[in-house]
CSV table of C-alpha atoms (C1' of nucleotides) and ligand atoms in Angstrom, one decimal:
chain,number,residue,atom,x,y,z
A,1,MET,CA,-0.2,-0.4,-0.2
A,2,SER,CA,3.0,2.3,0.3
A,3,LYS,CA,3.0,4.6,-2.4
A,4,PRO,CA,6.2,7.1,-4.0
A,5,THR,CA,7.2,10.3,-2.3
A,6,GLU,CA,5.9,12.2,-5.2
A,7,GLU,CA,2.9,10.4,-5.9
A,8,ILE,CA,1.6,11.2,-2.2
A,9,VAL,CA,2.5,14.5,-2.7
A,10,GLN,CA,0.5,14.6,-6.1
A,11,THR,CA,-2.4,13.2,-4.4
A,12,LEU,CA,-2.4,16.0,-1.9
A,13,LYS,CA,-1.8,18.7,-4.7
A,14,ARG,CA,-5.0,17.7,-6.8
A,15,LYS,CA,-6.9,17.8,-2.8
A,16,GLN,CA,-5.9,22.0,-2.8
A,17,LEU,CA,-3.8,21.0,0.1
A,18,ARG,CA,-0.3,22.8,1.2
A,19,VAL,CA,2.0,19.7,1.4
A,20,THR,CA,3.6,20.3,5.0
A,21,PRO,CA,6.2,18.3,6.2
A,22,GLN,CA,3.4,17.2,9.1
A,23,ARG,CA,0.6,16.4,6.6
A,24,PHE,CA,2.9,14.3,3.9
A,25,ALA,CA,4.0,12.3,7.5
A,26,VAL,CA,0.6,11.6,9.3
A,27,TYR,CA,-0.8,10.5,5.4
A,28,ALA,CA,2.4,8.5,4.5
A,29,ASN,CA,2.5,6.8,7.5
A,30,LEU,CA,-1.2,5.9,7.4
A,31,LEU,CA,-0.6,4.5,3.6
A,32,SER,CA,2.3,2.6,4.6
A,33,ARG,CA,0.4,0.4,7.2
A,34,THR,CA,-2.8,-1.4,7.4
A,35,ASP,CA,-3.4,-1.7,11.2
A,36,HIS,CA,-5.9,1.2,11.5
A,37,PRO,CA,-4.0,2.9,14.1
A,38,THR,CA,-5.4,5.6,16.4
A,39,ALA,CA,-4.1,9.5,16.5
A,40,GLU,CA,-1.9,8.5,19.5
A,41,GLN,CA,0.0,5.5,17.8
A,42,ILE,CA,0.6,7.9,14.9
A,43,LEU,CA,1.8,10.6,16.8
A,44,SER,CA,4.0,8.3,18.8
A,45,ASP,CA,5.0,6.8,15.0
A,46,LEU,CA,6.4,10.1,13.9
A,47,ASN,CA,8.0,11.4,16.9
A,48,GLN,CA,9.8,7.7,17.5
A,49,ASP,CA,13.1,9.0,16.0
A,50,ALA,CA,12.9,13.1,16.1
A,51,PRO,CA,9.8,15.2,17.0
A,52,VAL,CA,7.9,15.9,13.8
A,53,SER,CA,4.4,16.9,14.9
A,54,SER,CA,2.5,17.5,17.6
A,55,GLN,CA,-0.4,16.4,18.7
A,56,ALA,CA,-2.9,19.2,18.3
A,57,THR,CA,-1.7,18.8,14.6
A,58,ILE,CA,-2.0,15.4,14.3
A,59,TYR,CA,-5.6,15.6,14.5
A,60,ASN,CA,-5.6,18.7,12.6
A,61,CYS,CA,-3.9,16.5,10.0
A,62,LEU,CA,-6.6,13.8,10.6
A,63,GLN,CA,-9.4,16.0,10.3
A,64,THR,CA,-8.3,17.4,7.3
A,65,LEU,CA,-7.6,14.5,5.1
A,66,ARG,CA,-11.4,13.0,6.4
A,67,GLU,CA,-12.6,16.0,4.8
A,68,VAL,CA,-11.3,15.8,1.0
A,69,GLY,CA,-11.4,12.0,1.4
A,70,LEU,CA,-8.2,10.5,1.7
A,71,ILE,CA,-8.7,8.7,5.0
A,72,ARG,CA,-11.9,7.8,6.7
A,73,GLU,CA,-12.3,6.7,10.7
A,74,VAL,CA,-13.2,3.3,11.6
A,75,LEU,CA,-15.3,3.2,14.9
A,76,LEU,CA,-15.2,-0.2,16.3
A,77,GLU,CA,-14.2,0.1,19.5
A,78,GLU,CA,-15.7,2.8,22.5
A,79,GLY,CA,-13.6,5.7,22.7
A,80,ASN,CA,-10.6,4.6,20.5
A,81,CYS,CA,-10.9,6.1,16.6
A,82,ARG,CA,-8.8,4.8,14.4
A,83,TYR,CA,-8.0,5.8,11.1
A,84,ASP,CA,-7.4,3.9,7.5
A,85,ALA,CA,-6.3,5.2,4.5
A,86,ASN,CA,-7.9,2.6,2.2
A,87,VAL,CA,-11.1,4.6,1.2
A,88,GLN,CA,-12.3,2.3,-1.3
A,89,PRO,CA,-15.2,0.0,0.4
A,90,HIS,CA,-14.2,-3.0,2.0
A,91,HIS,CA,-15.1,-4.9,5.7
A,92,HIS,CA,-13.2,-5.3,8.6
A,93,PHE,CA,-12.7,-8.4,10.8
A,94,ARG,CA,-12.2,-7.1,14.6
A,95,CYS,CA,-10.5,-9.3,17.1
A,96,GLY,CA,-12.5,-9.5,20.3
A,97,SER,CA,-9.7,-10.2,22.2
A,98,CYS,CA,-6.5,-8.2,21.0
A,99,GLY,CA,-9.0,-5.4,19.2
A,100,ALA,CA,-6.8,-5.8,16.3
A,101,ILE,CA,-8.5,-5.1,12.7
A,102,ALA,CA,-7.7,-6.1,9.8
A,103,ASP,CA,-9.4,-5.8,6.0
A,104,ILE,CA,-11.2,-7.7,4.0
A,105,PRO,CA,-11.7,-7.0,0.7
A,106,TRP,CA,-14.7,-6.3,-1.1
A,107,GLN,CA,-15.1,-8.8,-3.4
A,108,ALA,CA,-14.5,-11.6,-0.4
A,109,LEU,CA,-17.8,-11.1,0.4
A,110,GLN,CA,-20.8,-11.7,-1.6
A,111,THR,CA,-22.9,-8.9,-1.9
A,112,ILE,CA,-26.0,-7.7,-0.6
A,113,ASP,CA,-29.8,-7.0,-1.4
A,114,LEU,CA,-31.0,-4.0,0.4
A,115,SER,CA,-33.7,-3.3,-2.3
A,116,HIS,CA,-36.4,-4.6,0.6
A,117,LEU,CA,-35.4,-2.1,2.7
A,118,ASN,CA,-37.5,0.7,4.9
A,119,PRO,CA,-38.1,2.4,1.2
A,120,ASP,CA,-38.4,5.7,2.6
A,121,TRP,CA,-34.3,5.5,3.2
A,122,GLN,CA,-32.1,6.7,0.8
A,123,VAL,CA,-29.2,3.8,1.0
A,124,SER,CA,-25.8,5.1,0.3
A,125,GLY,CA,-23.7,2.1,1.3
A,126,TYR,CA,-23.1,-0.6,3.9
A,127,GLU,CA,-20.2,-2.6,5.0
A,128,VAL,CA,-20.2,-5.7,7.2
A,129,THR,CA,-18.0,-5.9,10.6
A,130,VAL,CA,-16.6,-9.3,11.1
A,131,HIS,CA,-16.0,-10.4,15.1
A,132,GLY,CA,-13.7,-13.4,16.1
A,133,THR,CA,-10.6,-14.1,17.1
A,134,CYS,CA,-7.7,-13.9,15.4
A,135,GLU,CA,-4.6,-15.9,14.9
A,136,ALA,CA,-2.2,-14.6,17.9
A,137,CYS,CA,-5.0,-15.1,20.6
A,138,GLN,CA,-6.4,-18.8,19.9
A,139,ALA,CA,-5.0,-19.9,23.2
B,1,MET,CA,-40.8,-3.5,22.8
B,2,SER,CA,-41.9,-1.7,26.0
B,3,LYS,CA,-42.1,-5.0,28.9
B,4,PRO,CA,-44.4,-5.2,32.5
B,5,THR,CA,-42.7,-4.1,35.2
B,6,GLU,CA,-42.3,-7.4,37.0
B,7,GLU,CA,-41.0,-8.5,34.2
B,8,ILE,CA,-38.4,-6.5,34.3
B,9,VAL,CA,-37.8,-7.1,37.3
B,10,GLN,CA,-37.2,-10.9,37.0
B,11,THR,CA,-35.1,-10.5,34.5
B,12,LEU,CA,-33.2,-8.3,36.4
B,13,LYS,CA,-33.1,-11.0,39.4
B,14,ARG,CA,-32.1,-13.4,36.8
B,15,LYS,CA,-28.8,-12.3,36.4
B,16,GLN,CA,-28.4,-11.9,39.8
B,17,LEU,CA,-28.5,-8.1,39.8
B,18,ARG,CA,-29.9,-6.0,42.8
B,19,VAL,CA,-33.1,-4.5,41.7
B,20,THR,CA,-32.4,-0.6,42.4
B,21,PRO,CA,-34.9,2.0,41.2
B,22,GLN,CA,-32.2,3.7,39.2
B,23,ARG,CA,-31.1,0.5,37.7
B,24,PHE,CA,-34.3,-0.6,36.8
B,25,ALA,CA,-35.0,2.7,35.5
B,26,VAL,CA,-32.3,3.0,33.0
B,27,TYR,CA,-32.8,-1.3,31.6
B,28,ALA,CA,-37.2,-0.4,31.6
B,29,ASN,CA,-36.2,3.2,29.8
B,30,LEU,CA,-33.9,1.8,27.3
B,31,LEU,CA,-36.6,-1.3,26.6
B,32,SER,CA,-38.4,1.2,26.0
B,33,ARG,CA,-37.5,2.9,22.8
B,34,THR,CA,-35.5,1.8,19.6
B,35,ASP,CA,-33.8,4.7,19.0
B,36,HIS,CA,-30.2,3.7,20.7
B,37,PRO,CA,-29.6,6.5,22.7
B,38,THR,CA,-26.4,8.0,24.2
B,39,ALA,CA,-25.5,7.5,28.1
B,40,GLU,CA,-26.3,11.5,28.6
B,41,GLN,CA,-30.2,11.1,26.5
B,42,ILE,CA,-31.1,8.2,29.0
B,43,LEU,CA,-30.1,10.7,32.2
B,44,SER,CA,-31.9,13.7,30.5
B,45,ASP,CA,-35.0,11.4,30.1
B,46,LEU,CA,-35.1,9.6,33.6
B,47,ASN,CA,-34.3,13.2,35.1
B,48,GLN,CA,-36.5,14.9,33.9
B,49,ASP,CA,-39.6,15.3,35.6
B,50,ALA,CA,-38.2,14.6,39.5
B,51,PRO,CA,-34.3,13.5,40.0
B,52,VAL,CA,-33.9,9.9,39.3
B,53,SER,CA,-30.3,9.3,39.0
B,54,SER,CA,-27.0,10.4,39.0
B,55,GLN,CA,-25.0,10.6,36.0
B,56,ALA,CA,-22.4,8.0,37.1
B,57,THR,CA,-25.1,6.1,38.4
B,58,ILE,CA,-26.3,5.7,34.7
B,59,TYR,CA,-22.7,5.0,33.5
B,60,ASN,CA,-22.5,2.3,36.4
B,61,CYS,CA,-25.7,0.5,34.9
B,62,LEU,CA,-25.3,0.5,31.2
B,63,GLN,CA,-21.7,-1.2,32.0
B,64,THR,CA,-23.5,-3.6,34.4
B,65,LEU,CA,-26.5,-4.6,32.2
B,66,ARG,CA,-23.7,-4.8,29.1
B,67,GLU,CA,-21.6,-7.2,31.4
B,68,VAL,CA,-24.9,-9.7,32.3
B,69,GLY,CA,-25.4,-9.3,28.9
B,70,LEU,CA,-29.0,-7.5,28.8
B,71,ILE,CA,-27.7,-4.2,27.2
B,72,ARG,CA,-24.8,-3.6,24.2
B,73,GLU,CA,-23.4,-0.9,22.8
B,74,VAL,CA,-23.4,0.3,19.5
B,75,LEU,CA,-20.5,2.6,17.8
B,76,LEU,CA,-21.5,4.6,14.6
B,77,GLU,CA,-20.2,8.3,15.1
B,78,GLU,CA,-17.3,9.0,16.9
B,79,GLY,CA,-17.5,10.2,20.2
B,80,ASN,CA,-21.1,8.9,20.5
B,81,CYS,CA,-21.6,5.1,22.7
B,82,ARG,CA,-24.9,4.6,22.1
B,83,TYR,CA,-27.3,1.5,23.8
B,84,ASP,CA,-29.1,-1.1,22.6
B,85,ALA,CA,-31.6,-2.9,24.7
B,86,ASN,CA,-32.0,-5.4,22.0
B,87,VAL,CA,-29.3,-8.3,22.3
B,88,GLN,CA,-30.2,-10.5,19.5
B,89,PRO,CA,-28.3,-10.0,16.2
B,90,HIS,CA,-29.4,-7.9,14.2
B,91,HIS,CA,-28.4,-4.6,11.8
B,92,HIS,CA,-28.3,-1.3,11.5
B,93,PHE,CA,-29.2,1.6,8.9
B,94,ARG,CA,-27.6,5.2,10.0
B,95,CYS,CA,-28.4,8.1,9.2
B,96,GLY,CA,-25.4,10.8,7.5
B,97,SER,CA,-27.3,13.1,8.2
B,98,CYS,CA,-29.0,13.6,11.4
B,99,GLY,CA,-27.2,10.6,13.0
B,100,ALA,CA,-30.5,8.3,14.2
B,101,ILE,CA,-30.1,5.1,13.9
B,102,ALA,CA,-32.5,2.5,13.5
B,103,ASP,CA,-33.0,-1.4,13.2
B,104,ILE,CA,-32.8,-3.7,10.4
B,105,PRO,CA,-34.3,-7.4,11.6
B,106,TRP,CA,-31.3,-10.4,11.0
B,107,GLN,CA,-33.5,-12.1,8.8
B,108,ALA,CA,-34.2,-8.8,6.3
B,109,LEU,CA,-30.8,-9.1,4.7
B,110,GLN,CA,-29.7,-12.6,3.6
B,111,THR,CA,-27.1,-14.6,5.6
B,112,ILE,CA,-23.4,-14.1,4.1
B,113,ASP,CA,-21.0,-16.7,3.9
B,114,LEU,CA,-18.0,-16.5,5.6
B,115,SER,CA,-16.3,-20.0,4.9
B,116,HIS,CA,-13.4,-17.9,2.9
B,117,LEU,CA,-11.8,-15.8,5.2
B,118,ASN,CA,-8.9,-16.3,6.7
B,119,PRO,CA,-8.6,-19.8,8.3
B,120,ASP,CA,-6.5,-18.5,10.5
B,121,TRP,CA,-9.5,-16.3,12.0
B,122,GLN,CA,-12.1,-18.0,14.6
B,123,VAL,CA,-15.6,-15.8,13.7
B,124,SER,CA,-18.1,-15.4,15.9
B,125,GLY,CA,-20.0,-13.5,14.4
B,126,TYR,CA,-21.0,-10.6,12.0
B,127,GLU,CA,-23.4,-7.8,11.6
B,128,VAL,CA,-24.0,-4.9,8.7
B,129,THR,CA,-24.4,-1.2,8.9
B,130,VAL,CA,-26.0,0.3,6.4
B,131,HIS,CA,-25.7,3.9,5.3
B,132,GLY,CA,-28.3,6.4,3.8
B,133,THR,CA,-30.3,9.6,4.6
B,134,CYS,CA,-34.1,9.1,6.2
B,135,GLU,CA,-36.7,9.6,5.3
B,136,ALA,CA,-37.1,12.9,7.4
B,137,CYS,CA,-33.8,14.4,6.0
B,138,GLN,CA,-34.4,13.9,2.2
B,139,ALA,CA,-35.0,18.0,1.2
C,1,DC,C1',-35.6,-7.4,62.2
C,2,DT,C1',-29.8,-7.3,60.9
C,3,DT,C1',-26.7,-7.4,58.7
C,4,DT,C1',-24.0,-6.2,54.9
C,5,DA,C1',-22.4,-6.7,50.3
C,6,DT,C1',-24.1,-4.4,46.4
C,7,DC,C1',-25.2,-0.1,45.3
C,8,DT,C1',-25.6,5.2,44.2
C,9,DT,C1',-23.8,9.7,44.7
C,10,DA,C1',-20.6,13.8,43.9
C,11,DG,C1',-17.4,15.6,43.3
C,12,DA,C1',-11.9,14.6,41.8
C,13,DA,C1',-10.0,12.7,37.9
C,14,DT,C1',-8.6,10.7,33.5
C,15,DA,C1',-8.4,10.3,28.9
C,16,DG,C1',-9.1,11.6,23.9
C,17,DT,C1',-10.1,15.8,21.1
C,18,DT,C1',-10.7,20.3,20.0
C,19,DC,C1',-9.5,25.4,20.8
C,20,DT,C1',-6.4,29.5,21.2
C,21,DT,C1',-3.5,32.2,19.8
C,22,DA,C1',0.5,33.6,18.6
C,23,DG,C1',4.2,32.3,15.3
C,24,DT,C1',5.8,30.1,11.3
C,25,DT,C1',6.0,28.4,6.5
C,26,DA,C1',4.2,26.4,1.2
C,27,DG,C1',3.9,28.4,-2.3
C,28,DG,C1',2.1,31.7,-5.9
C,29,DA,C1',2.5,36.3,-7.3
C,30,DT,C1',5.5,39.6,-8.0
D,1,DA,C1',15.0,35.4,-6.3
D,2,DT,C1',12.1,38.0,-2.9
D,3,DC,C1',7.7,38.8,-1.1
D,4,DC,C1',3.4,38.2,0.9
D,5,DT,C1',-0.3,35.7,2.5
D,6,DA,C1',-4.1,32.5,3.5
D,7,DA,C1',-3.1,28.2,5.4
D,8,DC,C1',-0.6,25.6,8.4
D,9,DT,C1',1.8,24.4,13.2
D,10,DA,C1',2.0,23.9,18.1
D,11,DA,C1',1.8,24.1,23.2
D,12,DG,C1',-1.5,24.6,25.9
D,13,DA,C1',-5.6,25.9,27.6
D,14,DA,C1',-10.0,24.1,27.4
D,15,DC,C1',-13.6,20.8,26.9
D,16,DT,C1',-16.5,16.2,26.7
D,17,DA,C1',-17.5,11.4,27.6
D,18,DT,C1',-15.9,8.5,30.8
D,19,DT,C1',-14.4,6.4,35.2
D,20,DC,C1',-12.5,6.6,39.6
D,21,DT,C1',-13.0,7.8,45.5
D,22,DA,C1',-14.9,7.0,48.9
D,23,DA,C1',-18.6,8.1,52.3
D,24,DG,C1',-23.3,7.1,53.2
D,25,DA,C1',-27.8,4.2,51.6
D,26,DT,C1',-30.0,-0.1,51.0
D,27,DA,C1',-32.0,-4.1,49.2
D,28,DA,C1',-33.0,-8.4,50.0
D,29,DA,C1',-31.4,-13.5,52.5
D,30,DG,C1',-31.4,-14.6,56.9
E,1,MN,MN1,-9.8,-0.9,6.5
E,2,MN,MN1,-30.3,-2.1,17.1
E,3,ZN,ZN1,-6.5,-11.1,19.0
E,4,ZN,ZN1,-31.9,11.8,8.9
DNA sequence: CTTTATCTTAGAATAGTTCTTAGTTAGGAT
DNA sequence: ATCCTAACTAAGAACTATTCTAAGATAAAG
């Protein structure tokens, strides 16, 4: 999922965003991982060698990136907002033991027919959350 | 979904819980509604006429009721934990405009085949979240 | 009735996130 | 190349949702 630097820069510019070191770092970090980190995890990852960004800026960057549709939130546990640079439709698996979240490709599950739901609703999409235990957490 | 008082009392006792006025009120309130309220909404609902419960007790009750499996959390928007007295498997519809959450009966959607997912995962269940706009929010 | 483990509560504490405000800067304009 | 400024960063304060503390109250068993 990791992209070359120049491609990331172009992606940000295409969204009319100034390419600051912090914003680049946050987006590049999210693109490089598939573990749906929290803001706090991104912060400590970026600053582990040398200070790169403040906490407030991480939150600002995440919010901005979300507003332009480059990243999205994943809400699967209380009080923990996780982020995902994969904005294509896909599903998630969550380990109830360790909290790990993994992607499930859209095509891995059959398409669900939503045509018989409440006709008053204007449906725009859906996603499936699968619950279970990951390999590492099985006794 | 509302149940007679005695039935609620018996349900709590069956779970070895002391039937306090506050705990009864929280559970009865949740049973009487299908809108997946937040702790704050339950609090103000219970106390609107006369003081019935403190904030801390609402949180305590919700946690206890969840631990014994009488209610469950519904996490569909950031920073807002909602509660549901319907603990049978079912799906949810969320209006992206007003945030309203509605139940979708389990049988309303076809069963999803999860047998071809990562075999290292021990799958225990799943649920579908449908996104869209509710009737009231359509222009 | 007594007894006591459980429960409630006000207020303090905590954690995640957002706000404020002053200084910095990316990048278009000159 | 330098200037200009709207956009951005950042430290700390503020805010909000939730949990903790510890002291008094009570459901319900005996
Ligand atoms: Mn994902
Ligand atoms: Mn529900
Ligand atoms: Zn796990
Ligand atoms: Zn709506």
